[in-house]
PDB file of C-alpha atoms in Angstrom:
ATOM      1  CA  UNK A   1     -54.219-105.746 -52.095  1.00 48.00           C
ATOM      2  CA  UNK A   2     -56.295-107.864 -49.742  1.00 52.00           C
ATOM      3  CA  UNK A   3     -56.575-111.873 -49.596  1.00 54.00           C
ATOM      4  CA  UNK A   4     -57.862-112.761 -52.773  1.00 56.00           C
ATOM      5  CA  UNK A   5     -59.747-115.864 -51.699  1.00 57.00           C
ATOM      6  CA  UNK A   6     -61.061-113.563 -49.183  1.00 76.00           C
ATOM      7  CA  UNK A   7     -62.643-110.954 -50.852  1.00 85.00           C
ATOM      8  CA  UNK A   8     -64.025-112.982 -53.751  1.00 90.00           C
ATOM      9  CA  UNK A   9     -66.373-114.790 -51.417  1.00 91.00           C
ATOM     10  CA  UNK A  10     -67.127-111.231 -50.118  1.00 93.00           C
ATOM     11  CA  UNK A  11     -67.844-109.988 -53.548  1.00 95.00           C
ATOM     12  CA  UNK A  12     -69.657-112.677 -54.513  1.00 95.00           C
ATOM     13  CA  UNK A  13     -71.811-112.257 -51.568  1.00 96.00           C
ATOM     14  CA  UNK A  14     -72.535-108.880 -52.279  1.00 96.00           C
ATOM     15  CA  UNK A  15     -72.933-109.308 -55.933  1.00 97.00           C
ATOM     16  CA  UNK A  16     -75.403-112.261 -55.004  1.00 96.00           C
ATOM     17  CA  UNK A  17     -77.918-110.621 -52.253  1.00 96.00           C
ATOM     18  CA  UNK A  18     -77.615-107.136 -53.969  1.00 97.00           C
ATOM     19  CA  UNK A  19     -77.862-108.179 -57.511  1.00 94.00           C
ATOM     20  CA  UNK A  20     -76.007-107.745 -59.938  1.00 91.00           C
ATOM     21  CA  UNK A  21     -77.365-105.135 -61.791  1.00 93.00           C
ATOM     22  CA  UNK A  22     -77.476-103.278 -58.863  1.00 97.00           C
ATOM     23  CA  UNK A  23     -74.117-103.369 -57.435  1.00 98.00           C
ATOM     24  CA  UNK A  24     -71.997-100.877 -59.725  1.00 98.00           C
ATOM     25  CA  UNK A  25     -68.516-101.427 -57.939  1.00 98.00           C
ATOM     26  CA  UNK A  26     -66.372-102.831 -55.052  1.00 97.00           C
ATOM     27  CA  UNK A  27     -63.569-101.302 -54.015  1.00 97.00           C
ATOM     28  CA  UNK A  28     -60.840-102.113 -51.242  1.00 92.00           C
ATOM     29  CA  UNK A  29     -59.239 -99.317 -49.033  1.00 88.00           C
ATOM     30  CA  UNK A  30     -57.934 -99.401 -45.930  1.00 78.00           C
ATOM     31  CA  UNK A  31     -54.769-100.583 -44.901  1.00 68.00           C
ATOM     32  CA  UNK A  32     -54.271-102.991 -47.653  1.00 64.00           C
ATOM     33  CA  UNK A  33     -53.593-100.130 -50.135  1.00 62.00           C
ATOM     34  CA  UNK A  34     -51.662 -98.072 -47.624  1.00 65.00           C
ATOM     35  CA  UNK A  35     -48.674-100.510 -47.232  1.00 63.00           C
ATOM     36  CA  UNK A  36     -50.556-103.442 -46.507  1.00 56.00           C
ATOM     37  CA  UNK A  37     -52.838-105.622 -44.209  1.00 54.00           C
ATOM     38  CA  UNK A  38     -50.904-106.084 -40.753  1.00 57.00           C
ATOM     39  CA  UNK A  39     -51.735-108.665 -38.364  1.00 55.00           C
ATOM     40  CA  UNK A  40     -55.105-106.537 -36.670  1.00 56.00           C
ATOM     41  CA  UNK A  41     -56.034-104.902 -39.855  1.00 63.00           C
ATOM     42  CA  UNK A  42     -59.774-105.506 -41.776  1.00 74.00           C
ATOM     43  CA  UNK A  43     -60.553-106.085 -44.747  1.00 86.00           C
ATOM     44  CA  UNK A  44     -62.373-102.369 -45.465  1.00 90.00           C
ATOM     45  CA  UNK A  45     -64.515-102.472 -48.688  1.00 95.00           C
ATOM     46  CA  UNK A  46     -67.033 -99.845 -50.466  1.00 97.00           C
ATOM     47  CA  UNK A  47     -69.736-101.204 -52.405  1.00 98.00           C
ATOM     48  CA  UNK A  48     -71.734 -98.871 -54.650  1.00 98.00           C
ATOM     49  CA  UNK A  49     -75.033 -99.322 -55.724  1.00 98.00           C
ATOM     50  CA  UNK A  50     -77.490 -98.279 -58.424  1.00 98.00           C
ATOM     51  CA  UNK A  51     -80.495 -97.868 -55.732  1.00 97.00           C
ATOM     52  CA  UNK A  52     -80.495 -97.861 -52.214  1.00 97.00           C
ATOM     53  CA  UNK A  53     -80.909-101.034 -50.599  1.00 97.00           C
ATOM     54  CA  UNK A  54     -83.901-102.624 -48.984  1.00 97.00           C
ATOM     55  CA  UNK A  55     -84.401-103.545 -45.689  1.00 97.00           C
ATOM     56  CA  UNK A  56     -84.430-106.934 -46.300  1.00 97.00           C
ATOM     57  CA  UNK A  57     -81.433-106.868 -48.329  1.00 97.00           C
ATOM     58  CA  UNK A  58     -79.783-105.246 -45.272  1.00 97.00           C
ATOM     59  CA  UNK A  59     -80.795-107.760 -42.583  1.00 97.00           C
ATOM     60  CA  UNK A  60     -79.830-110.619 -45.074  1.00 97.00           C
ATOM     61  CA  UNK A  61     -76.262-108.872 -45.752  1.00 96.00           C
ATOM     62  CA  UNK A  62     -76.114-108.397 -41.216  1.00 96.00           C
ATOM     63  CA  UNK A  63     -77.075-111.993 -41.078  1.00 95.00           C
ATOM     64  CA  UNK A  64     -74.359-113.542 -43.875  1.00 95.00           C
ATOM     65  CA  UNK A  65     -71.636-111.250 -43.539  1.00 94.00           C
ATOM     66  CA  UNK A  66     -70.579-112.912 -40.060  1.00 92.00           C
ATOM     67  CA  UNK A  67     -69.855-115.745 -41.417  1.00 91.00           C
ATOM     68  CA  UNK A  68     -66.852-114.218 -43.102  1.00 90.00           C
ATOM     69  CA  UNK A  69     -65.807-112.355 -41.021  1.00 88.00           C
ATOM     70  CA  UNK A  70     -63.855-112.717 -37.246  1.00 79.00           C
ATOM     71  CA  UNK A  71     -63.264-116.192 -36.228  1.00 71.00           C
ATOM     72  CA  UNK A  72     -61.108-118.796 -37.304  1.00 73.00           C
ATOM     73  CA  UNK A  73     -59.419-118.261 -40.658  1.00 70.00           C
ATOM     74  CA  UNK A  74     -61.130-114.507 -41.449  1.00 76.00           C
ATOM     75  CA  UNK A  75     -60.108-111.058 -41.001  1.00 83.00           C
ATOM     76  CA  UNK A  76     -62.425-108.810 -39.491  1.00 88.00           C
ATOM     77  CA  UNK A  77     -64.441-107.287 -42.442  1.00 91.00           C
ATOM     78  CA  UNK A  78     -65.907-103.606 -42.451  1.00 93.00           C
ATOM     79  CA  UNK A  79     -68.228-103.187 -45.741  1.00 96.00           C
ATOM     80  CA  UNK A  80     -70.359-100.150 -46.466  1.00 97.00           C
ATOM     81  CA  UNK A  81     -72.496 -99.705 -49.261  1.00 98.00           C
ATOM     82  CA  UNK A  82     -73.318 -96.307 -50.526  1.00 98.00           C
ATOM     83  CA  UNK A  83     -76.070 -95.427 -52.776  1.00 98.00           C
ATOM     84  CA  UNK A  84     -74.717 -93.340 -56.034  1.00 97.00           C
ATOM     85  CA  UNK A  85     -77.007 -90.463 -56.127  1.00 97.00           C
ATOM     86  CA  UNK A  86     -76.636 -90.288 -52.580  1.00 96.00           C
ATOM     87  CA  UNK A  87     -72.608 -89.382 -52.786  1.00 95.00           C
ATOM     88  CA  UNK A  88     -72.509 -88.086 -56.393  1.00 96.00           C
ATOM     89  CA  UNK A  89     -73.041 -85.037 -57.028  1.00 96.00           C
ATOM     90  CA  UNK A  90     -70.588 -84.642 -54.008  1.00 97.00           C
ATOM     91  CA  UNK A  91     -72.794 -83.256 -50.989  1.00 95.00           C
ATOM     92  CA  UNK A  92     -71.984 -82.991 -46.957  1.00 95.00           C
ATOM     93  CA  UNK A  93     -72.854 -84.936 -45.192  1.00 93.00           C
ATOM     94  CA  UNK A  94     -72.388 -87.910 -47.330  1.00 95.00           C
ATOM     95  CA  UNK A  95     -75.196 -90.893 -47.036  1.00 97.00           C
ATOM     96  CA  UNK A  96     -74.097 -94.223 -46.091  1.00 97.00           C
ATOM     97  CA  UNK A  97     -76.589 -96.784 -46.951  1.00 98.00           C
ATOM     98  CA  UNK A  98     -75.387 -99.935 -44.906  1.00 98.00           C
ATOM     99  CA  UNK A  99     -72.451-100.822 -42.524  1.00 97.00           C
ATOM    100  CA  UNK A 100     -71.051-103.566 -41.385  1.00 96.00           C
ATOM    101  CA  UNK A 101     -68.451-103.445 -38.215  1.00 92.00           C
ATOM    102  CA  UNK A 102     -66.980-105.848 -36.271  1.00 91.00           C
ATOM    103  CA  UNK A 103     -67.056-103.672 -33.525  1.00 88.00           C
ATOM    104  CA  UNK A 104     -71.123-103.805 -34.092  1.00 91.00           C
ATOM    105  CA  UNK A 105     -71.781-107.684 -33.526  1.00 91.00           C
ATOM    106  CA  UNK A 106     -72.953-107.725 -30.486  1.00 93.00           C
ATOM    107  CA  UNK A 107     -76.303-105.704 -31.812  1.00 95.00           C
ATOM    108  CA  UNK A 108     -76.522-107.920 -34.919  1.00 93.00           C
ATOM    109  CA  UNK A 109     -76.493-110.710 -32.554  1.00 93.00           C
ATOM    110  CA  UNK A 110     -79.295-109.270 -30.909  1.00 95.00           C
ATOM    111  CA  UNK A 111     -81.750-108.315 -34.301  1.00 94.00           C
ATOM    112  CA  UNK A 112     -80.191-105.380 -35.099  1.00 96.00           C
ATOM    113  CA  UNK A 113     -80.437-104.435 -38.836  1.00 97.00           C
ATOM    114  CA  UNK A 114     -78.251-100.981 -39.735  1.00 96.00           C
ATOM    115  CA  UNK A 115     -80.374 -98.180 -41.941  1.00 97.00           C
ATOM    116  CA  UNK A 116     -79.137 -95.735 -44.365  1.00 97.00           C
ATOM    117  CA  UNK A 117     -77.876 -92.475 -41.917  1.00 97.00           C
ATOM    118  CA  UNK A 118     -75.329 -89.717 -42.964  1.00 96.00           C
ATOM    119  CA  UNK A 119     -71.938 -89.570 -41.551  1.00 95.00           C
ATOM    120  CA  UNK A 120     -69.011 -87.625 -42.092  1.00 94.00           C
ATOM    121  CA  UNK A 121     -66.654 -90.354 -41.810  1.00 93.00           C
ATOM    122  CA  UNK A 122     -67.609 -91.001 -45.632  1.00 95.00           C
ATOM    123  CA  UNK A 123     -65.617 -88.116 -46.517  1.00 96.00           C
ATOM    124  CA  UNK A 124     -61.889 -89.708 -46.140  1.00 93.00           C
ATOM    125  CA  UNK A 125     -63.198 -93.358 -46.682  1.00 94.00           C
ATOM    126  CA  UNK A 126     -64.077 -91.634 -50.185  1.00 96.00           C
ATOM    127  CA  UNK A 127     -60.775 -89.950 -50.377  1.00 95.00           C
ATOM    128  CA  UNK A 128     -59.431 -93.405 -49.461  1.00 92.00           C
ATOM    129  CA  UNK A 129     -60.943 -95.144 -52.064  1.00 95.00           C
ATOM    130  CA  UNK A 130     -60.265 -92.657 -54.778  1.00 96.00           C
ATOM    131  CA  UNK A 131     -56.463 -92.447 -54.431  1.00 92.00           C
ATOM    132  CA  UNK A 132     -56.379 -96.384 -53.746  1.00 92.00           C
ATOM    133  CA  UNK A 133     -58.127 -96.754 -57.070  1.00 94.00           C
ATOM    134  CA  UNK A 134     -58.508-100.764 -56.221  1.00 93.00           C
ATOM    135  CA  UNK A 135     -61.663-101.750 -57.964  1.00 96.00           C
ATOM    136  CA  UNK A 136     -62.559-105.360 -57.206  1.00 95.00           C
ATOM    137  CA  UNK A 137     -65.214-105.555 -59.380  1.00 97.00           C
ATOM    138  CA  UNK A 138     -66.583-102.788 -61.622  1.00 97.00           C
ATOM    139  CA  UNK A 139     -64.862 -99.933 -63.462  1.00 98.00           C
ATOM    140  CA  UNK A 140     -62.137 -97.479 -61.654  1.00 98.00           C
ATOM    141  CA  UNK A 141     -63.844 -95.779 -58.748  1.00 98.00           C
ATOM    142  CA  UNK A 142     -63.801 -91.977 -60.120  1.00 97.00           C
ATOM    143  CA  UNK A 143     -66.553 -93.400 -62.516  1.00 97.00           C
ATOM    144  CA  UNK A 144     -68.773 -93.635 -59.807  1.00 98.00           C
ATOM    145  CA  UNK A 145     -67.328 -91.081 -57.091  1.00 97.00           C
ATOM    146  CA  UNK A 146     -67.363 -87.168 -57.652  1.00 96.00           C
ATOM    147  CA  UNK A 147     -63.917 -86.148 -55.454  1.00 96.00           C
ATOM    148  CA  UNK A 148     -64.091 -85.056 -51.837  1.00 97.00           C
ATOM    149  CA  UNK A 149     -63.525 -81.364 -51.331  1.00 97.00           C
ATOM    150  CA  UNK A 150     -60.747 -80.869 -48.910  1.00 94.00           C
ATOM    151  CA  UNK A 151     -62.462 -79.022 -46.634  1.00 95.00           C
ATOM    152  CA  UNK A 152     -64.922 -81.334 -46.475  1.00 97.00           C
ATOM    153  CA  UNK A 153     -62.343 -83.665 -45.828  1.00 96.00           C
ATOM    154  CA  UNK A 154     -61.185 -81.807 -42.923  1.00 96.00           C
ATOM    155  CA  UNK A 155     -64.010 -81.010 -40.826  1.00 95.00           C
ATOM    156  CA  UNK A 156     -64.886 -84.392 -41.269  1.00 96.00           C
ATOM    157  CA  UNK A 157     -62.239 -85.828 -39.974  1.00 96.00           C
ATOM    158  CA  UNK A 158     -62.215 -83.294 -36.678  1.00 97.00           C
ATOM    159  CA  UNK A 159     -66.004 -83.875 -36.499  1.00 94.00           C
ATOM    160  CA  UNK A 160     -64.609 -87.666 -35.459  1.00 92.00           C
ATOM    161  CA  UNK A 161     -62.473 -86.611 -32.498  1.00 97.00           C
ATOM    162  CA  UNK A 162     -65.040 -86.076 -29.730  1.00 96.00           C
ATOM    163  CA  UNK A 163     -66.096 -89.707 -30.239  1.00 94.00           C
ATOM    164  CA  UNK A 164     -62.237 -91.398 -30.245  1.00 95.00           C
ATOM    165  CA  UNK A 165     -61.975 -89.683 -26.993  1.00 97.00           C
ATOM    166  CA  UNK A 166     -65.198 -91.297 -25.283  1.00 97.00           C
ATOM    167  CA  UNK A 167     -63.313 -94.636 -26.462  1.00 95.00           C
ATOM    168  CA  UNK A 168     -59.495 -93.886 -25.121  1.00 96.00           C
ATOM    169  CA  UNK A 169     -60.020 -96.512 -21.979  1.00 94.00           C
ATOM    170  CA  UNK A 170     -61.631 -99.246 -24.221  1.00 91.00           C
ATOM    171  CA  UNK A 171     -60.040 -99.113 -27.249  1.00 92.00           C
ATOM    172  CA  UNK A 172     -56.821 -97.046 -27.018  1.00 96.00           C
ATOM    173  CA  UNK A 173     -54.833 -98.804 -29.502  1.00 94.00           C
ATOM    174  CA  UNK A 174     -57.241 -97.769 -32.282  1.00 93.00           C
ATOM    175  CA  UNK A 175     -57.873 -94.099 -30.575  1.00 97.00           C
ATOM    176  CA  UNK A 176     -54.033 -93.194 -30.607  1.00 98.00           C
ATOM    177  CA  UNK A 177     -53.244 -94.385 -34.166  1.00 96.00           C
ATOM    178  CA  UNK A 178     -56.345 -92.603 -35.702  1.00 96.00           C
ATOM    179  CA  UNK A 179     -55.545 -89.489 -34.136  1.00 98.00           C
ATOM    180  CA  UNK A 180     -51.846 -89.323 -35.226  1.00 98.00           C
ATOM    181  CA  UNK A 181     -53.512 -90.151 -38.603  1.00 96.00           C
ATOM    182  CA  UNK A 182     -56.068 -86.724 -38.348  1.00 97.00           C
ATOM    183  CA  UNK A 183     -53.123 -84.474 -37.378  1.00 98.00           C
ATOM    184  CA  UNK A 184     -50.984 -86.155 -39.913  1.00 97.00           C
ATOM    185  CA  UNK A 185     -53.418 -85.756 -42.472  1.00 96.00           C
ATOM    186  CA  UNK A 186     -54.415 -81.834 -41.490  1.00 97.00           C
ATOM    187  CA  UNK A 187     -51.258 -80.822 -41.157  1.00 97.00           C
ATOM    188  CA  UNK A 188     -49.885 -82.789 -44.295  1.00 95.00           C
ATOM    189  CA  UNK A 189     -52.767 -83.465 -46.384  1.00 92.00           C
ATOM    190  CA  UNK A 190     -52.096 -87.121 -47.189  1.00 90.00           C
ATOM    191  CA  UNK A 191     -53.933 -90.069 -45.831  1.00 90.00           C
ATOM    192  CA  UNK A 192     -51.297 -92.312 -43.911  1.00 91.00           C
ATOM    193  CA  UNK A 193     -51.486 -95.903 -43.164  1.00 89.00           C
ATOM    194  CA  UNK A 194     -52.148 -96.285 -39.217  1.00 90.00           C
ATOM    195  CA  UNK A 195     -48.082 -97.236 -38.689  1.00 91.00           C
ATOM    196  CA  UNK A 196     -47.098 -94.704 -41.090  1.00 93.00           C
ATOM    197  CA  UNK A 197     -49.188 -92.000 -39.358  1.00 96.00           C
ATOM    198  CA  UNK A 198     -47.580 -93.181 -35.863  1.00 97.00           C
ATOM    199  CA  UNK A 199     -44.096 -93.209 -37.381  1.00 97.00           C
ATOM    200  CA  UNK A 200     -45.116 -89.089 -38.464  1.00 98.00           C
ATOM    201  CA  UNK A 201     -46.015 -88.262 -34.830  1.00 98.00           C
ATOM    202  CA  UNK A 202     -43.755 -89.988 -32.864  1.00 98.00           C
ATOM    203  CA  UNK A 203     -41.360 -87.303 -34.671  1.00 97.00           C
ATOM    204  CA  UNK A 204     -43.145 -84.470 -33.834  1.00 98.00           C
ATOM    205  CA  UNK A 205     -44.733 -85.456 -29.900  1.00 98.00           C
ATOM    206  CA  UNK A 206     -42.726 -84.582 -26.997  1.00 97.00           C
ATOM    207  CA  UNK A 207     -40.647 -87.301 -25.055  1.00 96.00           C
ATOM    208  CA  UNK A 208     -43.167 -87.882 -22.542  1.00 95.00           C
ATOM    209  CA  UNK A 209     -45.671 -88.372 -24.790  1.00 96.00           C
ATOM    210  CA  UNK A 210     -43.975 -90.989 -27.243  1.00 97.00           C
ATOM    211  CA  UNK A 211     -44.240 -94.652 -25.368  1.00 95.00           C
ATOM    212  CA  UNK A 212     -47.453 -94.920 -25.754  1.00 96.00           C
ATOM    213  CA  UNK A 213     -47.545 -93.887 -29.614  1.00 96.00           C
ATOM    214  CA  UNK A 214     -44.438 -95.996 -30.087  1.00 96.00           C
ATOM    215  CA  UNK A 215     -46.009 -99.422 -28.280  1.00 95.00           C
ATOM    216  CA  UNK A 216     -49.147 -98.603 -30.096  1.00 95.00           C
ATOM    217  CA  UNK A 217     -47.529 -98.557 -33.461  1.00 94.00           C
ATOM    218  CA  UNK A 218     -45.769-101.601 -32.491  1.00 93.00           C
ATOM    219  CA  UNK A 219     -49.281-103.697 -31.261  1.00 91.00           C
ATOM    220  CA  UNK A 220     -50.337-102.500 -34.626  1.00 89.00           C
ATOM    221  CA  UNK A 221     -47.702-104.363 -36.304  1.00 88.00           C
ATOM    222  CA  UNK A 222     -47.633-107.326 -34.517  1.00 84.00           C
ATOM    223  CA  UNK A 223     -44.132-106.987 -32.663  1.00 80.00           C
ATOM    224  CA  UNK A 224     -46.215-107.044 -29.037  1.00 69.00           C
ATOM    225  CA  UNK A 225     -49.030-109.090 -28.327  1.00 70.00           C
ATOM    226  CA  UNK A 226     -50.006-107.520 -24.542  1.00 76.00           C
ATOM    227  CA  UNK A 227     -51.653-104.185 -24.577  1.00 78.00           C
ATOM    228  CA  UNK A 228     -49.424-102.534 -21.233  1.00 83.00           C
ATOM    229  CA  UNK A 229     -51.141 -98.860 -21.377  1.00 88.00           C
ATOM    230  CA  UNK A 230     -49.180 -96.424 -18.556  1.00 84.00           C
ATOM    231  CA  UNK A 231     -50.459 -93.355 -16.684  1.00 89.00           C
ATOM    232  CA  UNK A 232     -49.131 -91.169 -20.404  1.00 94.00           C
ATOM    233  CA  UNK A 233     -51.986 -92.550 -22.440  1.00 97.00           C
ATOM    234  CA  UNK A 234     -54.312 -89.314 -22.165  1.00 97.00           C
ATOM    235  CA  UNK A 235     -51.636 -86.994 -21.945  1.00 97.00           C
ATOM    236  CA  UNK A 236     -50.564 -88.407 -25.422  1.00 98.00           C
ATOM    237  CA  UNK A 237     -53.855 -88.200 -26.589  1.00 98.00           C
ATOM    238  CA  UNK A 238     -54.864 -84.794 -25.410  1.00 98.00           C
ATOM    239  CA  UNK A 239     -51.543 -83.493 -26.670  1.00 98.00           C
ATOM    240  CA  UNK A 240     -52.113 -84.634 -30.168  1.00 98.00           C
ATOM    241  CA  UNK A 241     -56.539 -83.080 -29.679  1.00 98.00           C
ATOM    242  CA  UNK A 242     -54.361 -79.993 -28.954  1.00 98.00           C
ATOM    243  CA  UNK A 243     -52.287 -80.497 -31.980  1.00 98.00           C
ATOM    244  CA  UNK A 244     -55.725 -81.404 -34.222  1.00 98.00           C
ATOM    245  CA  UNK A 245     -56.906 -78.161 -32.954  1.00 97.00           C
ATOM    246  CA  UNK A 246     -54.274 -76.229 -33.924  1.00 97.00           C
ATOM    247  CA  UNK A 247     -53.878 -77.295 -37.712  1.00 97.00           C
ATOM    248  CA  UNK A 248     -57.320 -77.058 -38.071  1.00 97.00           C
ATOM    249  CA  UNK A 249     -58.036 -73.111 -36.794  1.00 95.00           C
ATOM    250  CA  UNK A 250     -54.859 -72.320 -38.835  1.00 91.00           C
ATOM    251  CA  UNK A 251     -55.986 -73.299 -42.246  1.00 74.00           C
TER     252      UNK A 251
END
């Protein structure tokens, strides 16, 4: 489970500028119930609501949230809210109602408030969150969450790949472990941790492709601080797109 101390305040915060007769249940996922936080994971949480939020419960939640997460003594936090009728009954495109990203502070910085859009990447966050079964606050999350039909699930997941690509150069770490985690989970039909999903493809990638999964995996857990990326980064990755591919048509 995730840093208690940690995700009380976040719960409380949520509880507080969502009220609490709105907010029907917070629920960790993520890497801290698939094996446990390692030293670059966030702190992932769902939050479920009764009705959709406002917008200025939005830019209040973009303008607090910050302050616990990044920087001295806090994990980076990701925190989506999701309106009930909006996921259950199950439809795709799922709704999310609010997200918050590390990756996105630069545009809070600058004013900018996130509104309610679908996305697809809802559908194995869901999943996530279901077989976790980690409530924080509120009752177990099948109360509240219809299951995600696998193929859902799957073209979901593929739907994502275009856009890891765009962000090999900049963020290849995170690009390389999330797509050994898609063609671990399309081929397998479990949802891996990020290591455990690197550990599955180092077995199955050819030799020339490995070093870069393998000193990914090992930035992931902390045993190498410098990122040293070689000329085999985008064969890796376009061998495991090919891969994707592959289980995917053959389903």
């Amino acid at each position: 489970m995730p840093e208690r101390d940690s995700t009380d305040h976040l719960v409380a915060l949520v509880r507080r500028h969502l009220g609490d007769g709105n907010v029907l249940g917070v629920y960790a996922h993520g890497s801290a119930t698939l094996g446990g936080l390692r030293p670059h994971s966030d702190l992932d949480l769902l939050v479920v609501v009764r009705h959709p939020t406002t917008h200025a419960q939005r830019a209040t939640l973009t303008e607090e949230l910050p302050k616990l997460s990044g920087g001295e003594g806090h994990r980076p936090v990701e925190l989506i809210v999701v309106a009930r009728d909006d996921v259950r009954p199950w439809r795709y495109p799922p709704r999310c109602d609010y997200l918050y990203g590390e990756w996105l502070r630069d545009a809070y910085e600058r004013g900018h408030v996130p509104e309610p859009e679908d996305d697809p990447d809802l559908a194995p966050l869901l999943t996530m969150v279901l077989r976790a079964d980690a409530p924080l606050y509120g009752p177990p999350p099948a109360t509240l969450l219809d299951p995600v039909p696998h193929g859902d699930l799957r073209r979901a997941i593929v739907a994502g790949v275009p856009g890891l690509m765009a962000e090999l150069e900049s963020d290849t770490r995170n690009v390389l472990l999330t797509l050994a985690r898609i063609w671990s989970t399309l081929v397998t039909g479990d949802i891996r941790s990020k290591d455990a999903a690197a550990e599955w493809a180092l077995g199955r990638l050819p030799a020339e492709c490995r070093p870069p999964m393998a000193h990914a995996r090992a930035g992931y857990l902390g045993h190498e601080r410098e990122e040293r990326w070689g000329d085999g980064v985008r064969p890796c990755a376009d061998r495991m797109v090919r891969a994707i591919r592959a289980a995917y048509e053959a389903a």
